[in-house]
Coordinates of C-alpha atoms in Angstrom, one line a residue:
Chain A
M1 CA -43.8 23.5 14.5
A2 CA -45.2 20.9 12.1
P3 CA -48.7 19.8 12.9
L4 CA -49.3 16.5 14.6
V5 CA -50.7 14.0 12.1
V6 CA -53.1 11.6 13.8
G7 CA -54.7 8.6 12.3
I8 CA -58.2 7.8 13.6
S9 CA -60.4 4.9 12.7
G10 CA -64.1 4.4 13.1
I11 CA -65.1 7.4 10.8
N12 CA -68.3 5.5 9.9
A13 CA -70.6 8.3 11.1
V14 CA -73.8 6.3 10.4
D15 CA -76.9 5.5 12.5
N16 CA -74.7 3.2 14.5
P17 CA -71.7 5.5 14.5
G18 CA -68.1 4.7 15.1
P19 CA -66.3 7.0 17.5
G20 CA -63.8 8.4 15.0
I21 CA -65.5 11.6 14.0
G22 CA -66.1 12.5 17.6
V23 CA -62.5 11.8 18.5
A24 CA -61.3 13.9 15.5
R25 CA -63.6 16.8 16.4
C26 CA -62.2 16.8 20.0
L27 CA -58.6 17.0 18.8
R28 CA -59.5 19.8 16.4
E29 CA -61.0 21.8 19.2
A30 CA -58.0 21.4 21.6
P31 CA -56.6 24.9 21.6
D32 CA -53.0 23.8 22.1
L33 CA -52.9 21.0 19.5
E34 CA -52.3 21.7 15.9
V35 CA -53.5 18.5 14.2
R36 CA -54.1 17.0 10.8
I37 CA -56.5 14.1 10.8
V38 CA -56.0 11.0 8.7
G39 CA -59.2 9.0 8.5
L40 CA -58.6 5.2 8.5
A41 CA -61.6 3.7 6.8
Y42 CA -62.7 0.2 5.8
D43 CA -65.2 1.2 3.2
A44 CA -65.3 3.9 0.6
M45 CA -68.8 4.8 1.8
E46 CA -67.8 5.8 5.3
P47 CA -69.2 9.3 5.7
G48 CA -66.1 10.6 7.5
I49 CA -64.1 10.3 4.3
Y50 CA -66.3 13.1 2.8
M51 CA -66.3 15.4 5.9
D52 CA -63.3 17.4 4.8
W53 CA -63.7 19.9 7.5
V54 CA -62.9 17.2 10.0
V55 CA -60.8 14.6 8.1
D56 CA -57.9 16.0 6.0
H57 CA -56.9 12.7 4.4
A58 CA -58.6 9.3 4.2
F59 CA -57.2 5.9 3.4
L60 CA -58.8 2.5 3.1
L61 CA -57.3 -0.2 5.3
P62 CA -57.6 -4.0 5.0
Y63 CA -59.6 -5.6 7.9
P64 CA -57.3 -6.6 10.8
S65 CA -58.7 -10.1 10.3
A66 CA -57.0 -10.2 6.9
G67 CA -53.7 -10.5 8.6
H68 CA -51.4 -8.3 10.7
D69 CA -48.7 -8.0 8.1
A70 CA -51.0 -6.5 5.5
Y71 CA -52.5 -4.2 8.1
R72 CA -49.1 -3.0 9.3
A73 CA -47.8 -2.5 5.8
R74 CA -50.8 -0.3 5.0
L75 CA -50.2 1.8 8.1
L76 CA -46.6 2.3 7.1
H77 CA -47.6 3.3 3.6
I78 CA -50.0 5.9 5.1
Q79 CA -47.3 7.1 7.4
E80 CA -45.0 7.6 4.5
K81 CA -47.6 9.5 2.5
T82 CA -48.9 11.7 5.3
G83 CA -46.3 11.9 8.1
M84 CA -48.8 10.2 10.4
S85 CA -47.1 9.7 13.8
F86 CA -49.9 8.8 16.1
V87 CA -52.9 6.5 15.8
I88 CA -56.1 6.3 17.9
P89 CA -57.9 3.1 17.1
T90 CA -61.6 3.3 18.1
L91 CA -63.0 -0.1 17.0
D92 CA -63.0 -3.2 19.2
T93 CA -61.8 -5.4 16.4
E94 CA -58.7 -3.4 15.9
M95 CA -57.5 -3.5 19.5
P96 CA -55.7 -6.9 19.4
F97 CA -53.5 -5.7 16.5
Y98 CA -52.6 -2.4 18.2
M99 CA -52.0 -3.9 21.6
K100 CA -49.8 -6.7 20.3
H101 CA -47.7 -4.5 18.0
Q102 CA -47.6 -1.2 20.0
A103 CA -43.9 -1.4 20.8
E104 CA -43.0 -2.3 17.2
L105 CA -45.2 0.5 15.8
A106 CA -43.6 3.0 18.2
R107 CA -40.2 2.0 17.0
L108 CA -41.4 2.6 13.5
G109 CA -42.6 6.1 14.4
L110 CA -46.3 5.3 15.0
R111 CA -47.2 6.0 18.6
T112 CA -50.4 4.7 20.3
F113 CA -51.8 4.8 23.8
V114 CA -53.7 1.6 24.2
P115 CA -53.9 -1.0 27.0
T116 CA -51.7 -4.1 27.3
P117 CA -53.1 -7.4 26.1
D118 CA -53.3 -8.6 29.8
Q119 CA -55.3 -5.5 30.8
Y120 CA -57.6 -6.0 27.8
R121 CA -58.3 -9.6 28.8
L122 CA -59.2 -8.6 32.3
R123 CA -62.2 -6.6 31.2
G124 CA -63.4 -9.2 28.7
K125 CA -67.0 -10.1 28.7
D126 CA -66.2 -13.5 30.0
R127 CA -64.7 -12.0 33.2
L128 CA -67.4 -9.5 34.0
G129 CA -68.3 -11.3 37.3
E130 CA -64.9 -10.8 39.0
L131 CA -64.7 -7.3 37.5
A132 CA -68.0 -6.3 39.0
T133 CA -67.0 -7.6 42.4
A134 CA -63.7 -5.8 42.3
L135 CA -65.4 -2.5 41.4
G136 CA -68.2 -2.8 43.9
L137 CA -70.9 -3.2 41.3
K138 CA -73.6 -5.8 40.8
L139 CA -73.8 -8.0 37.7
P140 CA -76.9 -9.3 36.1
T141 CA -77.0 -13.1 36.0
T142 CA -74.7 -13.8 33.0
M143 CA -73.7 -17.0 31.3
V144 CA -71.0 -17.5 28.7
V145 CA -72.0 -20.0 26.0
S146 CA -70.3 -21.5 23.0
S147 CA -73.0 -23.9 21.7
A148 CA -76.7 -23.9 21.0
E149 CA -77.2 -26.5 23.6
D150 CA -75.5 -24.4 26.3
L151 CA -77.6 -21.4 25.1
E152 CA -80.8 -23.3 25.7
K153 CA -79.7 -24.3 29.2
A154 CA -78.7 -20.7 29.9
V155 CA -82.1 -19.3 28.8
D156 CA -83.9 -22.0 30.9
R157 CA -81.8 -21.1 34.0
I158 CA -82.0 -17.3 33.6
G159 CA -85.6 -17.2 32.4
T160 CA -86.9 -14.9 29.6
P161 CA -86.5 -12.2 28.6
V162 CA -82.7 -12.4 28.2
M163 CA -80.1 -10.4 26.4
V164 CA -78.0 -12.3 23.8
K165 CA -74.7 -10.5 23.3
G166 CA -71.9 -10.9 20.7
A167 CA -68.3 -11.2 21.5
F168 CA -67.5 -7.7 20.2
Y169 CA -70.7 -5.9 19.2
K170 CA -74.4 -6.1 19.3
A171 CA -76.9 -7.3 21.8
Y172 CA -80.5 -8.4 21.3
K173 CA -83.4 -9.0 23.6
A174 CA -85.1 -12.4 23.3
H175 CA -88.4 -13.3 24.7
S176 CA -88.2 -17.0 24.0
T177 CA -85.6 -19.7 23.6
K178 CA -86.3 -19.9 19.9
E179 CA -85.8 -16.1 19.5
A180 CA -82.6 -16.4 21.6
L181 CA -81.3 -19.2 19.3
G182 CA -81.9 -17.0 16.2
H183 CA -79.9 -14.1 17.7
Y184 CA -77.2 -16.6 18.8
H185 CA -76.6 -17.9 15.3
K186 CA -76.6 -14.4 13.8
L187 CA -74.1 -13.2 16.3
V188 CA -71.8 -16.2 16.0
A189 CA -71.8 -15.8 12.2
E190 CA -70.9 -12.1 12.5
W191 CA -68.6 -11.9 15.5
G192 CA -67.7 -15.5 16.5
Y193 CA -67.6 -17.0 20.0
P194 CA -68.3 -16.7 22.9
I195 CA -71.8 -15.5 23.3
L196 CA -73.2 -14.0 26.5
V197 CA -76.7 -14.7 27.8
Q198 CA -77.6 -12.1 30.4
E199 CA -80.6 -11.4 32.7
V200 CA -82.5 -8.3 31.7
V201 CA -82.3 -5.7 34.5
K202 CA -84.5 -2.6 34.5
G203 CA -83.2 0.8 35.1
D204 CA -81.5 3.8 33.5
E205 CA -78.5 3.4 31.3
L206 CA -75.6 5.4 32.7
N207 CA -72.1 5.3 31.1
V208 CA -68.8 6.8 32.0
V209 CA -66.0 7.4 29.5
A210 CA -62.5 7.8 31.0
V211 CA -58.8 7.7 30.1
G212 CA -56.3 5.9 32.3
D213 CA -52.7 7.0 32.5
G214 CA -51.3 3.5 32.7
E215 CA -50.0 4.1 36.1
G216 CA -53.2 3.8 38.1
G217 CA -54.3 7.3 37.6
L218 CA -57.2 9.0 35.8
L219 CA -56.6 11.6 33.1
G220 CA -60.3 12.5 33.1
R221 CA -63.8 11.1 33.0
V222 CA -67.4 12.1 31.9
G223 CA -70.6 10.4 32.9
V224 CA -73.8 10.5 30.9
K225 CA -77.3 9.2 31.2
K226 CA -78.9 8.0 27.9
M227 CA -82.2 9.9 27.6
W228 CA -83.1 8.7 24.1
I229 CA -81.6 5.8 22.2
T230 CA -81.9 4.3 18.7
E231 CA -83.2 0.8 18.0
L232 CA -79.7 -0.5 18.4
G233 CA -79.5 1.1 21.9
K234 CA -77.1 3.9 20.7
I235 CA -77.4 7.2 22.5
W236 CA -79.2 10.0 20.6
T237 CA -79.8 12.4 23.5
G238 CA -78.1 12.3 26.8
V239 CA -77.3 14.4 29.8
T240 CA -74.1 14.5 31.9
V241 CA -74.5 13.0 35.4
R242 CA -72.3 12.5 38.4
H243 CA -73.3 9.2 39.9
P244 CA -70.9 8.7 42.8
L245 CA -70.8 4.8 42.6
M246 CA -70.0 4.9 38.9
L247 CA -67.4 7.5 39.2
Q248 CA -65.8 5.6 42.1
A249 CA -65.9 2.4 40.1
V250 CA -63.9 4.1 37.3
E251 CA -61.3 5.3 39.7
R252 CA -61.1 1.8 41.2
F253 CA -60.8 0.3 37.8
M254 CA -57.8 2.5 37.0
E255 CA -56.1 1.8 40.3
L256 CA -56.6 -1.9 40.1
Y257 CA -55.8 -2.5 36.5
R258 CA -53.5 0.4 35.8
W259 CA -55.4 0.9 32.6
R260 CA -53.7 2.7 29.7
G261 CA -55.9 4.5 27.3
P262 CA -59.6 5.1 26.9
M263 CA -62.4 3.0 28.3
E264 CA -66.2 3.2 28.6
L265 CA -68.0 1.8 31.6
E266 CA -71.6 0.8 30.8
C267 CA -74.1 0.3 33.7
I268 CA -77.8 0.0 34.4
V269 CA -78.7 1.9 37.5
D270 CA -81.9 1.2 39.5
G271 CA -81.9 3.3 42.6
E272 CA -78.9 2.3 44.7
D273 CA -78.3 -0.8 42.6
V274 CA -75.7 -0.3 39.9
Y275 CA -75.3 -3.3 37.5
L276 CA -72.2 -3.6 35.3
V277 CA -73.1 -4.2 31.7
E278 CA -69.7 -4.1 30.1
I279 CA -66.4 -2.2 29.8
N280 CA -65.3 -1.2 26.3
P281 CA -61.6 -0.7 25.7
R282 CA -62.0 2.4 23.5
F283 CA -63.7 5.8 23.2
P284 CA -67.5 5.7 22.7
A285 CA -69.2 7.4 19.8
W286 CA -70.5 10.1 22.1
I287 CA -67.0 11.2 23.0
Y288 CA -67.5 14.7 21.6
L289 CA -69.5 15.4 24.8
S290 CA -66.2 15.4 26.7
A291 CA -64.8 18.3 24.7
G292 CA -68.2 20.0 25.0
V293 CA -68.1 20.0 28.8
G294 CA -64.5 21.0 29.0
V295 CA -62.8 17.7 29.7
N296 CA -61.4 16.9 26.3
L297 CA -60.4 13.3 26.8
P298 CA -58.9 12.5 23.3
A299 CA -56.7 15.6 23.7
R300 CA -55.6 14.5 27.2
L301 CA -54.7 11.1 25.8
V302 CA -52.5 12.6 23.1
R303 CA -50.8 15.0 25.6
K304 CA -50.1 12.1 28.0
A305 CA -48.8 9.9 25.2
L306 CA -46.5 12.6 23.8
Q307 CA -45.7 14.3 27.1
I308 CA -47.2 17.6 26.1
P309 CA -48.1 19.8 29.1
P310 CA -51.8 20.6 29.5
P311 CA -52.9 24.1 28.5
P312 CA -53.7 26.7 31.2
M313 CA -57.4 26.9 32.2
E314 CA -57.9 23.2 31.6
A315 CA -61.0 22.1 33.5
E316 CA -60.4 19.6 36.3
D317 CA -63.8 18.0 36.0
Y318 CA -67.2 18.3 34.3
P319 CA -70.5 19.7 35.4
A320 CA -73.7 17.6 35.6
G321 CA -76.7 18.7 33.6
K322 CA -75.2 19.4 30.1
L323 CA -77.3 18.1 27.3
F324 CA -75.9 16.1 24.4
V325 CA -78.0 16.0 21.3
R326 CA -77.0 14.0 18.2
Y327 CA -78.6 15.1 14.9
T328 CA -78.6 14.1 11.2
Y329 CA -77.0 16.3 8.5
E330 CA -76.2 15.9 4.8
L331 CA -73.5 17.1 2.6
V332 CA -73.3 17.3 -1.2
T333 CA -70.0 17.0 -2.9
D334 CA -68.4 16.0 -6.2
L335 CA -67.5 12.4 -6.9
D336 CA -63.7 13.1 -6.6
R337 CA -63.1 11.7 -3.2
F338 CA -65.3 8.7 -3.9
Q339 CA -63.5 8.0 -7.2
S340 CA -60.2 8.4 -5.5
M341 CA -61.1 6.0 -2.7
I342 CA -62.4 3.4 -5.1
T343 CA -59.4 3.6 -7.5
T344 CA -56.5 4.3 -5.2
G345 CA -57.8 3.6 -1.7
A346 CA -56.9 7.1 -0.6
C347 CA -58.1 10.7 -0.9
G348 CA -57.4 14.2 0.5
D349 CA -54.7 16.7 -0.2
C350 CA -52.0 14.1 0.6
G351 CA -52.7 12.5 -2.8
V352 CA -51.1 15.2 -4.8
D353 CA -47.4 15.8 -4.4
G354 CA -46.2 19.2 -3.4
Q355 CA -49.5 21.0 -3.2
E356 CA -50.6 23.4 -0.6
G357 CA -51.5 21.5 2.6
D358 CA -49.3 18.5 1.7
P359 CA -47.7 17.6 5.1
R360 CA -44.6 16.4 3.2
R361 CA -44.0 20.1 2.4
Q362 CA -44.1 20.9 6.1
G363 CA -41.4 18.5 7.2
E364 CA -41.8 15.6 9.6
A365 CA -44.7 15.6 12.0
V366 CA -43.8 15.9 15.7
Chain B
M1 CA -82.9 13.7 51.8
Q2 CA -79.4 13.9 50.3
R3 CA -80.8 13.4 46.8
L4 CA -83.5 16.1 47.4
R5 CA -80.8 18.5 48.6
S6 CA -78.6 17.8 45.5
L7 CA -81.5 18.6 43.0
A8 CA -80.7 21.5 40.8
L9 CA -83.9 23.6 41.1
N10 CA -84.8 26.6 38.9
P11 CA -87.5 29.2 39.8
D12 CA -89.8 27.9 37.0
G13 CA -90.1 24.6 38.7
F14 CA -87.7 22.5 36.7
A15 CA -85.7 20.1 38.9
F16 CA -82.7 18.1 37.7
D17 CA -81.1 15.2 39.6
P18 CA -77.3 15.3 38.9
T19 CA -76.9 11.8 40.2
T20 CA -79.4 10.0 37.9
G21 CA -80.0 12.5 35.2
E22 CA -83.8 12.4 36.0
S23 CA -85.7 15.7 35.6
Y24 CA -89.0 16.7 37.1
T25 CA -91.4 19.6 36.8
L26 CA -92.9 21.0 40.0
N27 CA -95.9 23.2 40.4
A28 CA -96.1 26.1 42.8
T29 CA -97.1 24.1 45.9
A30 CA -94.6 21.4 45.2
M31 CA -91.9 24.1 45.0
V32 CA -92.9 25.3 48.5
V33 CA -92.7 21.8 49.9
V34 CA -89.4 20.9 48.2
E35 CA -87.6 24.1 49.1
G36 CA -88.9 23.8 52.6
L37 CA -87.8 20.2 53.1
R38 CA -84.4 21.1 51.7
K39 CA -84.2 23.8 54.4
G40 CA -85.2 21.3 57.1
I41 CA -88.6 22.7 57.7
P42 CA -90.9 20.1 59.3
P43 CA -94.0 18.9 57.3
N44 CA -96.6 20.4 59.7
E45 CA -94.9 23.8 59.4
L46 CA -94.9 23.5 55.6
A47 CA -98.7 22.7 55.8
H48 CA -99.2 26.0 57.7
Q49 CA -97.3 27.9 54.9
L50 CA -99.4 26.2 52.2
A51 CA -102.6 27.0 54.1
E52 CA -101.6 30.6 54.4
Q53 CA -100.5 31.0 50.7
F54 CA -103.0 28.9 48.8
D55 CA -106.4 29.3 50.5
V56 CA -106.7 25.7 51.7
S57 CA -107.5 24.2 55.1
L58 CA -104.6 23.2 57.3
E59 CA -105.9 19.6 57.4
E60 CA -106.0 19.4 53.6
A61 CA -102.6 21.0 53.3
L62 CA -101.1 18.6 55.8
R63 CA -102.6 15.6 53.9
D64 CA -101.2 17.0 50.6
V65 CA -97.7 17.5 52.0
E66 CA -97.7 13.9 53.3
D67 CA -99.0 12.6 49.9
F68 CA -96.3 14.6 48.1
M69 CA -93.6 13.3 50.4
D70 CA -94.8 9.8 49.5
H71 CA -94.2 10.7 45.9
L72 CA -90.7 11.9 46.7
R73 CA -90.0 8.6 48.4
T74 CA -91.3 6.7 45.4
F75 CA -88.7 8.6 43.3
R76 CA -86.1 7.8 46.0
L77 CA -85.5 11.5 46.5
L78 CA -86.4 11.3 50.2

């Protein structure tokens, strides 16, 4: 049987890592899936391009904001070159494209497993209040603002310190209105409107990653406590936990919204109080933990989407108390891949016709 | 008490709370108290055990047990 060729974005394995390399490693470790990984990059410097033991081929994509036609055309080009038949988008900014065009992409032979646009909107940052209520969680006082004047009013009402959060990414703590305004302008320039101003709540950061089957059920979940984080708040060391309220909230989320695809529930937990921070519509960068504890969520997503039966001995659930440790590593390689990415926007063994490993020699992907 | 019962406790005194991810280190006397409370042994009986095992007066042992239980409450384990 020909290998399954999977396109994965977010292969920017940097200090604020995208989830792509973790997703790719999970798929490679699934005993029943024979995969070839196509890295979908936005910059020739993304480290995943050079990790040839994880990423078989890599291609540069135009940013989704450059227009859906160009983005779709590039995906179809990659499909033609590699036999790519499944795509796992891992970046928030890509989701609108994949959600909107998922049916059309599927007709063209590019399958995905992503939420619908309606589901996506329901978990938007501007609707966290109703979401928290529905899930039985608390919400830090939060105000959605779209002007500097509104921001000042929000800071006055909430009181400092506050968190100032971008529409897609990044959050900064501000100890004064002036500092909050600085963060506001920076976030608007980078990610646009709206901006959230949120009360700072104290407690431990607990997250759960899960995959919904789109029918109200759960394909699996893993909870983690962040033990050590980077300056940007990204997990560096963590431990698996089983917090009943959070696990129940994820189940409820799936039931209520019939979520299709991956999601990450982010909370602050202070004793019995569980505050909802946000719900991300994608795998988190720490997703490799799921394979490490026997609940390989990317593999489960692929199997569900392609109706592949689970392998025997698949774990039902995960244990608490497994440690996740991120580390830095370096590789040294020739300039070939870099040159190829710069000049042709592609690299890997797909670039040379008919060579060993060229998936076009192996027939169509499943 | 539910949280205290759910702690994963190893013989070296390392305790892990699977709900919150917090971990603690317990000395020998704390181990006696935690293991005893998990079995439902009342504090005054635990004080007797400590007084027998650690060469300390019953009065002092009882005070220590109560102090330690206050710590457990602070950590919301009790």
